[in-house]
Short mmCIF file of N, CA and C and ligand atoms in Angstrom, two decimals:
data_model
loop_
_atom_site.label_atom_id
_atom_site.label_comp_id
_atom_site.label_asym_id
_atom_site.label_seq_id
_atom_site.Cartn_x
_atom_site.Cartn_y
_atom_site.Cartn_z
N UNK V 1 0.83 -1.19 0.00
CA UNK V 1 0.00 0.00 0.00
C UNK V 1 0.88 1.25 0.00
N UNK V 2 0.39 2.26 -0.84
CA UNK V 2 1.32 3.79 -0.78
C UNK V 2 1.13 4.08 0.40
N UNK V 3 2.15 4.99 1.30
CA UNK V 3 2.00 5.17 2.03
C UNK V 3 3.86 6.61 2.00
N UNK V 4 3.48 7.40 2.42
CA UNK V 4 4.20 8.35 2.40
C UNK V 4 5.28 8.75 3.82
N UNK V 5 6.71 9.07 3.73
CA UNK V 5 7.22 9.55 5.13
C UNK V 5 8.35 10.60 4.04
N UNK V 6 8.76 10.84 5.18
CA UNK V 6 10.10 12.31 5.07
C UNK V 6 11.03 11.54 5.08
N UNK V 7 12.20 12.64 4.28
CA UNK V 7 13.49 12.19 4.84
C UNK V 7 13.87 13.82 4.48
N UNK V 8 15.29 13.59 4.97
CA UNK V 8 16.10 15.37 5.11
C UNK V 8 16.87 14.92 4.37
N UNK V 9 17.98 15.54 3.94
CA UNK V 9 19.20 15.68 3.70
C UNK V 9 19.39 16.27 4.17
N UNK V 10 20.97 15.85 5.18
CA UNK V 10 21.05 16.83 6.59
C UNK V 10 22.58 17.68 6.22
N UNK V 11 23.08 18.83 6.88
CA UNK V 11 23.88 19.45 6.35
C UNK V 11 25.09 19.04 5.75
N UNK V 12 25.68 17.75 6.21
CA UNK V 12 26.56 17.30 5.44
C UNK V 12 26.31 16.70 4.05
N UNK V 13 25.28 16.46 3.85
CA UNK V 13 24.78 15.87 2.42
C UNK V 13 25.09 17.01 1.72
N UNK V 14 24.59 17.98 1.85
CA UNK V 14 24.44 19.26 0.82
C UNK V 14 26.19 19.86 1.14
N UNK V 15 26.45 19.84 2.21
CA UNK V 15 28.22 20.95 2.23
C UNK V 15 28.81 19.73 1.42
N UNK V 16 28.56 18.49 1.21
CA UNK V 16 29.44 17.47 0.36
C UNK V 16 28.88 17.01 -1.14
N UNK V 17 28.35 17.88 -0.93
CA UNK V 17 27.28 18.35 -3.05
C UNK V 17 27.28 16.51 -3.20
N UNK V 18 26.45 15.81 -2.00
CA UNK V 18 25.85 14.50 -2.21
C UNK V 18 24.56 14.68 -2.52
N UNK V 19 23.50 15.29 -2.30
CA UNK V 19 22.19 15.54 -2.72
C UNK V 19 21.54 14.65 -4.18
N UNK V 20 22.40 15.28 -5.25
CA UNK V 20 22.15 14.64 -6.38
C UNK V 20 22.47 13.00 -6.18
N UNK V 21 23.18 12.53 -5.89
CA UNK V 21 23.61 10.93 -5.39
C UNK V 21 22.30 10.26 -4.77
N UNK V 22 22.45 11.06 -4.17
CA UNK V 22 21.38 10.49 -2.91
C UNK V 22 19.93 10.39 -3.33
N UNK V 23 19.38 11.63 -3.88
CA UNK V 23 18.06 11.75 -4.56
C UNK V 23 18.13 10.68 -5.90
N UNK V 24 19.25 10.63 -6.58
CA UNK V 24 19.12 9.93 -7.61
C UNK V 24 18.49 8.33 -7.07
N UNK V 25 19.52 7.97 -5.95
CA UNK V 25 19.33 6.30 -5.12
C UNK V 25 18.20 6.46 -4.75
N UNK V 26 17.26 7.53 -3.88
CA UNK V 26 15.82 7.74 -3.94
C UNK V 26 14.76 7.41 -4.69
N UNK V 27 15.34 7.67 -5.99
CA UNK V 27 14.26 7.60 -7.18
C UNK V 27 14.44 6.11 -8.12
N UNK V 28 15.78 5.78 -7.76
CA UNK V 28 15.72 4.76 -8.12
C UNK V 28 15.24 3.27 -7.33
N UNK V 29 14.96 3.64 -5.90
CA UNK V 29 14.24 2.73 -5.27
C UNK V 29 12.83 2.69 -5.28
N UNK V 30 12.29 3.71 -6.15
CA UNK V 30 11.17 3.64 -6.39
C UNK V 30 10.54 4.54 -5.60
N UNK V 31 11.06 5.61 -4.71
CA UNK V 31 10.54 6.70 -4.28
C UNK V 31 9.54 7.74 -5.00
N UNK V 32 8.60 8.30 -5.27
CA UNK V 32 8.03 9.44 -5.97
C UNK V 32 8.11 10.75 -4.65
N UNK V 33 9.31 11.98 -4.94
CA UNK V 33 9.14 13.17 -4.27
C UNK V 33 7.89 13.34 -5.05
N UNK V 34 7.46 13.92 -3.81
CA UNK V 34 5.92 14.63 -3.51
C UNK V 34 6.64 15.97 -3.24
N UNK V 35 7.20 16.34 -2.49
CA UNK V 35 7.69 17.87 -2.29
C UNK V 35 8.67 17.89 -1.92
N UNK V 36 9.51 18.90 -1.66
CA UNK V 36 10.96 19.12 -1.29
C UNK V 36 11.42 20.15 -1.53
N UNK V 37 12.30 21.01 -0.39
CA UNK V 37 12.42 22.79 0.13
C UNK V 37 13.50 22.75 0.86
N UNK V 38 14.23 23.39 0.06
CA UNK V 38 15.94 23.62 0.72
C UNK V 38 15.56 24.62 2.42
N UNK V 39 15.83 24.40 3.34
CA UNK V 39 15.26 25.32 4.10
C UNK V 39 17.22 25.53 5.44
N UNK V 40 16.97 26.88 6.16
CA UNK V 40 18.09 26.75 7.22
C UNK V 40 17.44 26.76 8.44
N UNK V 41 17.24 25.55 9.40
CA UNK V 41 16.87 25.28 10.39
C UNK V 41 16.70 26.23 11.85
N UNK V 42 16.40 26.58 12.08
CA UNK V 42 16.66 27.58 13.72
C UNK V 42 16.88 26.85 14.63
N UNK V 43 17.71 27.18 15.70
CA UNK V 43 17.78 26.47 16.70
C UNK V 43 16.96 25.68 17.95
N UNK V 44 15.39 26.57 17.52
CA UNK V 44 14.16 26.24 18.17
C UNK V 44 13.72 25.31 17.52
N UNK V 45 13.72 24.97 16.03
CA UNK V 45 13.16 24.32 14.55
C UNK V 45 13.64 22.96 14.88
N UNK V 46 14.44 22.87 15.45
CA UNK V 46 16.03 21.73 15.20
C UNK V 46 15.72 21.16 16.79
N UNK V 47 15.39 21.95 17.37
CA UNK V 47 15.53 21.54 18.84
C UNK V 47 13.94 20.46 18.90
N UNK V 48 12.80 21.56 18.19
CA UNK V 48 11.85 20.64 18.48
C UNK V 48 11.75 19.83 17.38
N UNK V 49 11.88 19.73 16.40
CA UNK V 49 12.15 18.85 15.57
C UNK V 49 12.27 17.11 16.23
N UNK V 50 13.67 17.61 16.86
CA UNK V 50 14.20 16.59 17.75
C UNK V 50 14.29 15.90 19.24
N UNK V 51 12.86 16.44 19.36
CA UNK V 51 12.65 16.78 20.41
C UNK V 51 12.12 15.29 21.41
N UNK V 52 11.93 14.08 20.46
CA UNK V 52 12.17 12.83 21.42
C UNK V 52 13.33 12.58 22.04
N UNK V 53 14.70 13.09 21.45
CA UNK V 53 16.38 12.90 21.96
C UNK V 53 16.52 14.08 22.96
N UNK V 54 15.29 15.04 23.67
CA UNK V 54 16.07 15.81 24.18
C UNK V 54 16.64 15.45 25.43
N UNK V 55 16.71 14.13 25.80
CA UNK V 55 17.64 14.20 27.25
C UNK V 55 18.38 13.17 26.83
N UNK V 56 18.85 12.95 25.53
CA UNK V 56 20.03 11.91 25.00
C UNK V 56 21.05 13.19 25.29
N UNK V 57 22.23 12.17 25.53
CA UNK V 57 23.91 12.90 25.32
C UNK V 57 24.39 13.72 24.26
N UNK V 58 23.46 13.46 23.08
CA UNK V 58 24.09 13.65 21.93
C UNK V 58 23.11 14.86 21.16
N UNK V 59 22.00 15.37 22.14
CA UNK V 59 21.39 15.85 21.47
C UNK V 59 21.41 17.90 21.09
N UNK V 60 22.28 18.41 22.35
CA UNK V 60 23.01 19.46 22.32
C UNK V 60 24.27 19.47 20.81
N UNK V 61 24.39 18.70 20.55
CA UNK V 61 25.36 18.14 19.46
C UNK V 61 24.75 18.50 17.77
N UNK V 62 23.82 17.29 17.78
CA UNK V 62 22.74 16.92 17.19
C UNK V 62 22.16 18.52 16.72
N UNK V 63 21.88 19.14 17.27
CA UNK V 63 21.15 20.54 17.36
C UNK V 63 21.78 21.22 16.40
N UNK V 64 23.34 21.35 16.78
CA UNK V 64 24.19 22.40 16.31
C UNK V 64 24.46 21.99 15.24
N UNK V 65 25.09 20.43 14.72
CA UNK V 65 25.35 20.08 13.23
C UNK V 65 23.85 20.29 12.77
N UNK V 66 23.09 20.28 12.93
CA UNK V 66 21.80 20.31 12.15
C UNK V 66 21.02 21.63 11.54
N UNK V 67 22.17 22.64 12.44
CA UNK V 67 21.85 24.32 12.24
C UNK V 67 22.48 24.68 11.43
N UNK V 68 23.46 23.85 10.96
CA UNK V 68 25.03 24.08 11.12
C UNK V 68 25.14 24.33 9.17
N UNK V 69 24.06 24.75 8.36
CA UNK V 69 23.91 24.76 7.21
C UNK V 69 22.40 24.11 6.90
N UNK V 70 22.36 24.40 5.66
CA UNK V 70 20.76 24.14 4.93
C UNK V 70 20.70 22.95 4.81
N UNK V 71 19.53 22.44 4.76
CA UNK V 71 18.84 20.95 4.86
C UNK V 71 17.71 20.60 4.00
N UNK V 72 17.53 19.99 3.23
CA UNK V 72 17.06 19.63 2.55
C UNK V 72 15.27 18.41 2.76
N UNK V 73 14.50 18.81 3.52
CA UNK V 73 13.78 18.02 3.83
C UNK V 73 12.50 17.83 2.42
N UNK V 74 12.64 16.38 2.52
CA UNK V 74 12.03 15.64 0.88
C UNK V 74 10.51 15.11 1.64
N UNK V 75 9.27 14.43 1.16
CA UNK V 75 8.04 14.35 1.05
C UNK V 75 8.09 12.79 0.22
N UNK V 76 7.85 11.67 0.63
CA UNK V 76 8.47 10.56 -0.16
C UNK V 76 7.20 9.94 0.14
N UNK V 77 6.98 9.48 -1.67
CA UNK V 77 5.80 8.62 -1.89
C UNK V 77 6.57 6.88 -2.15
N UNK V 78 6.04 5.78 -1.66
CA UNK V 78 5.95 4.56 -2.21
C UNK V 78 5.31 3.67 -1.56
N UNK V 79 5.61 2.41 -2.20
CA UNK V 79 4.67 1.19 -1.33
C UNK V 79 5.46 0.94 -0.05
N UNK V 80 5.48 1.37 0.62
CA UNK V 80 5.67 0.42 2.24
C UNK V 80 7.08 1.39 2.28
N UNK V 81 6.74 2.99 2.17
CA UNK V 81 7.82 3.79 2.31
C UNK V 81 8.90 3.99 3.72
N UNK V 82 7.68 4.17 4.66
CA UNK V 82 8.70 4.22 5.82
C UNK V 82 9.58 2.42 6.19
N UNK V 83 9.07 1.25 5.94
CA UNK V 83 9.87 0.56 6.28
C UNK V 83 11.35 0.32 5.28
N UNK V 84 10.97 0.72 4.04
CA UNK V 84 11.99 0.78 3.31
C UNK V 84 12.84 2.09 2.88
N UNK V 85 12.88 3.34 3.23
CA UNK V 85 13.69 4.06 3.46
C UNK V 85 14.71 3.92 4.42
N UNK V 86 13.87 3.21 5.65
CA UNK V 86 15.28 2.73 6.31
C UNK V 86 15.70 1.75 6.34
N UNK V 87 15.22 0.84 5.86
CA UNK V 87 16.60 -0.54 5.21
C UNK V 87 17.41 0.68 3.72
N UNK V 88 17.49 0.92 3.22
CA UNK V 88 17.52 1.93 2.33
C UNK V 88 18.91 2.71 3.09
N UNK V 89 18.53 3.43 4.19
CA UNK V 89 19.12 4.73 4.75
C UNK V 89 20.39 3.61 5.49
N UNK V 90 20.50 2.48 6.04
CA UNK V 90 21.26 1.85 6.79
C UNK V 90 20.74 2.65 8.22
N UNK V 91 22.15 1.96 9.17
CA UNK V 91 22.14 1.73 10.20
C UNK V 91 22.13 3.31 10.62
N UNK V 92 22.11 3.46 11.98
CA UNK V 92 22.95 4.98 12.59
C UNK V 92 24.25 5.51 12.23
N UNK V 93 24.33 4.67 13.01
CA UNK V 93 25.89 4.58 12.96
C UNK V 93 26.68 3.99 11.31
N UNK V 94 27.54 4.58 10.97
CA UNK V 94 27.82 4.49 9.35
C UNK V 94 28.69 3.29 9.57
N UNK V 95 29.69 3.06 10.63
CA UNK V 95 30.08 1.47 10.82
C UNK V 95 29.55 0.52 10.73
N UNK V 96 28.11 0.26 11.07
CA UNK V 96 27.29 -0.78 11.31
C UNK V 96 26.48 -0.98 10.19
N UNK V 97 26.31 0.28 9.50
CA UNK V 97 25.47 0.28 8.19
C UNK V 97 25.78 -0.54 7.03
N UNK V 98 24.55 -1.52 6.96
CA UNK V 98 25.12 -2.63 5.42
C UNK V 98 25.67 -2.40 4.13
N UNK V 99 26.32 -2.73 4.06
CA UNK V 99 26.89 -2.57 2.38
C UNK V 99 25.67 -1.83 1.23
N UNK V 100 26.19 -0.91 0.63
CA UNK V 100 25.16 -0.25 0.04
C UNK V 100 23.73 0.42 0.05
N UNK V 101 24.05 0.60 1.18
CA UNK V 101 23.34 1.57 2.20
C UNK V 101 23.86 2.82 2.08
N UNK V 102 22.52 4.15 2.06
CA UNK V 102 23.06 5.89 2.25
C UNK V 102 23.98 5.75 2.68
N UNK V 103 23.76 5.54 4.07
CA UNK V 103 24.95 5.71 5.10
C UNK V 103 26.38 5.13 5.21
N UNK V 104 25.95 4.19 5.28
CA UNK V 104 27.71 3.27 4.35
C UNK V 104 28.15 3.75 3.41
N UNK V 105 27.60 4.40 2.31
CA UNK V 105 28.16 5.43 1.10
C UNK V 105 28.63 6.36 1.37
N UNK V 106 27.36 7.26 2.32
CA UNK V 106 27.74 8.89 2.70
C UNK V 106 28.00 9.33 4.13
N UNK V 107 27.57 8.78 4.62
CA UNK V 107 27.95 9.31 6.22
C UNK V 107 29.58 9.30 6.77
N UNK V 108 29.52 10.40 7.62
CA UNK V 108 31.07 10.35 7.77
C UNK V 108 30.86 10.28 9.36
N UNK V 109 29.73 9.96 10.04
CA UNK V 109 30.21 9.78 11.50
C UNK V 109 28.41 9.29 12.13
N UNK V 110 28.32 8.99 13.09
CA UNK V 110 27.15 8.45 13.60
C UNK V 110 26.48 9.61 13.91
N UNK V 111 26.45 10.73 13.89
CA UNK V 111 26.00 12.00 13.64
C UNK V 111 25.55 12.58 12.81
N UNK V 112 26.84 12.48 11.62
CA UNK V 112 27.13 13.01 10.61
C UNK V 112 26.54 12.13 9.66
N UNK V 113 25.56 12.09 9.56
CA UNK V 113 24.94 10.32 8.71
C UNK V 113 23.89 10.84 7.72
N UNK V 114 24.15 11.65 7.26
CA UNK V 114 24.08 12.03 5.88
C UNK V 114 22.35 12.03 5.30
N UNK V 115 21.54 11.62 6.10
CA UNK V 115 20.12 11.53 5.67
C UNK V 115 19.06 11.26 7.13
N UNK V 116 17.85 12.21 7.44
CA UNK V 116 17.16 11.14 8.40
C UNK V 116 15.87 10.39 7.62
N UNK V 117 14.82 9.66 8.37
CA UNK V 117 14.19 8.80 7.71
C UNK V 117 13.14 8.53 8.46
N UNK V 118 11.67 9.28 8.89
CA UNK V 118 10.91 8.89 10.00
C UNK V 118 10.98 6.89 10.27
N UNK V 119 10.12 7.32 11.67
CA UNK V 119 10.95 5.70 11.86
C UNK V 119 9.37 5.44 12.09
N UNK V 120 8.13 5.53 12.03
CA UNK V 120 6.99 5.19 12.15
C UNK V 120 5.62 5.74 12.01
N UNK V 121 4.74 5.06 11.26
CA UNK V 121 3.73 6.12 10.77
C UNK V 121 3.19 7.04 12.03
N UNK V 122 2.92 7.19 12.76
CA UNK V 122 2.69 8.00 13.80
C UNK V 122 4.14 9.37 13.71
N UNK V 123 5.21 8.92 13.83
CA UNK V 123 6.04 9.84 13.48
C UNK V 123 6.00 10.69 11.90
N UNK V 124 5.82 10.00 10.83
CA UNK V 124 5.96 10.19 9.19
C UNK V 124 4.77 11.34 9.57
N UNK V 125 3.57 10.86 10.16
CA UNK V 125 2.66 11.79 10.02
C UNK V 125 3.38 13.28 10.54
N UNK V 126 3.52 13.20 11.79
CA UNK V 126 4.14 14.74 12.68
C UNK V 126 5.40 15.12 12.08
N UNK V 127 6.36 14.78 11.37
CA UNK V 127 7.01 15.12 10.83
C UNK V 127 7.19 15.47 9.41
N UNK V 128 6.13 15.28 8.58
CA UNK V 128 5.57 15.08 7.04
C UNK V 128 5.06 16.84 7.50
N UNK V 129 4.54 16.91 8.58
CA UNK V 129 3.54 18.09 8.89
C UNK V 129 4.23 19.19 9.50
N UNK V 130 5.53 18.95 10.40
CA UNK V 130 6.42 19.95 10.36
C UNK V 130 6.81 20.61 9.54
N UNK V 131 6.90 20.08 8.35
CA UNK V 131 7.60 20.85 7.23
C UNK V 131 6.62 21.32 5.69
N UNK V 132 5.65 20.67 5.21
CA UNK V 132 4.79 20.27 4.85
C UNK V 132 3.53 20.51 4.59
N UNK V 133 2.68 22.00 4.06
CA UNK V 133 1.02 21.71 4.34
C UNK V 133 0.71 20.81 3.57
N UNK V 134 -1.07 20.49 4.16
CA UNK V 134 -1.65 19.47 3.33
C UNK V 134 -1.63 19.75 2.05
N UNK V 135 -1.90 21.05 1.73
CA UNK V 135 -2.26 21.47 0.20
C UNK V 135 -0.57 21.64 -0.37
N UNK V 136 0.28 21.38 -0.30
CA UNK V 136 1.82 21.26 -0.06
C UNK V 136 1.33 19.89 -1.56
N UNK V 137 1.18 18.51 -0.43
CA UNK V 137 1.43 17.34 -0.66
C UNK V 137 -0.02 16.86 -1.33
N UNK V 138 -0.60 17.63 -1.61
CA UNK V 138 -1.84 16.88 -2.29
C UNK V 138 -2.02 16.61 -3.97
N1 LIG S 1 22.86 10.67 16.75
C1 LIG S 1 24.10 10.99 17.29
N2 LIG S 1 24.69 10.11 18.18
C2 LIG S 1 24.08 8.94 18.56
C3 LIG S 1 22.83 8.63 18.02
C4 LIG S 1 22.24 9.52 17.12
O1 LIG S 1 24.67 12.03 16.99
O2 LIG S 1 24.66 8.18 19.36
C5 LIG S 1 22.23 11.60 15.79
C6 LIG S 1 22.27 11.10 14.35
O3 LIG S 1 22.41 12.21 13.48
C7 LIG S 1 20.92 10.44 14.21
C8 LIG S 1 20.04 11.40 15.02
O4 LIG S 1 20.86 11.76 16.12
O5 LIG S 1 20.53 10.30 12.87
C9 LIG S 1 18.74 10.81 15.52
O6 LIG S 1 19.01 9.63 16.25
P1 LIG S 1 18.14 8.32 16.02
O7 LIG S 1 18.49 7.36 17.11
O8 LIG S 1 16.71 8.69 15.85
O9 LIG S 1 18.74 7.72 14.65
P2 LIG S 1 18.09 7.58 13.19
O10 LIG S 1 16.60 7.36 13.38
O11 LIG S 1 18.38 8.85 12.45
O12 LIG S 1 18.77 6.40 12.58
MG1 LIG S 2 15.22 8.44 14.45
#
């Protein structure tokens, strides 16, 4: 069944002119962008954005690379999108990430991991809508 989630391209994608790479592997997994808006995050934007990690270690961190230049957040149509963007996106961490995986390609640190990928329709929804109107994606 179609079913739609987000992904970003997060500042290292774009300061490492990977975007085109990446969108291309997008479209060739059978993704259809629905929308997509170069945007520069605020530190309030970024904070709540991320705002399930706010009492992780990493998330004062997290904040700042994510401010830290423009981002690219995409609108992704396919069949059974959110479970396969992230077999797609790999692991977190770019060590652990399978062979031919985003992240095994592009990521340069478990931070620095080059794409995010909602992780559940309850999330795809609130985050599709952070960025997103309905009349946006219709
Ligand atoms: N992150 C980090 N250190 C960690 C775990 C996560 O810097 O130990 C960053 C990384 O950019 C990651 C984001 O925080 O993509 C959100 O973490 P999450 O666990 O949701 O990973 P994801 O869903 O992106 O794979
Ligand atoms: Mg996540």
């Amino acid at each position: 069944m179609k079913q739609r989630t987000l992904t970003i391209l997060k500042p290292d994608t774009v300061a490492r002119r990977n975007c085109g790479a990446i969108i291309a592997r997008l479209e060739q997994e059978g993704f259809e962008i629905l929308g997509a808006r170069m945007v520069r995050l605020s530190e309030e934007q970024a904070m709540a954005f991320y705002a399930v990690h706010k009492d992780k270690p990493f998330y004062r961190s997290l904040v700042e690379f994510m401010t830290s230049g423009p981002v690219w957040p995409m609108a992704l149509e396919r069949d059974n999108a959110i479970e396969h963007l992230r077999l797609v996106m790999g692991a977190t961490d770019p060590a652990k990430a399978a062979p031919g995986t985003i992240r095994q390609q592009f990521a340069s640190s478990i931070e620095r991991n080059a794409i995010h990928g909602s992780d559940s329709p309850e999330n795809a929804r609130t985050e599709l809508a952070f960025f997103f109107s309905a009349v946006e994606l219709a």
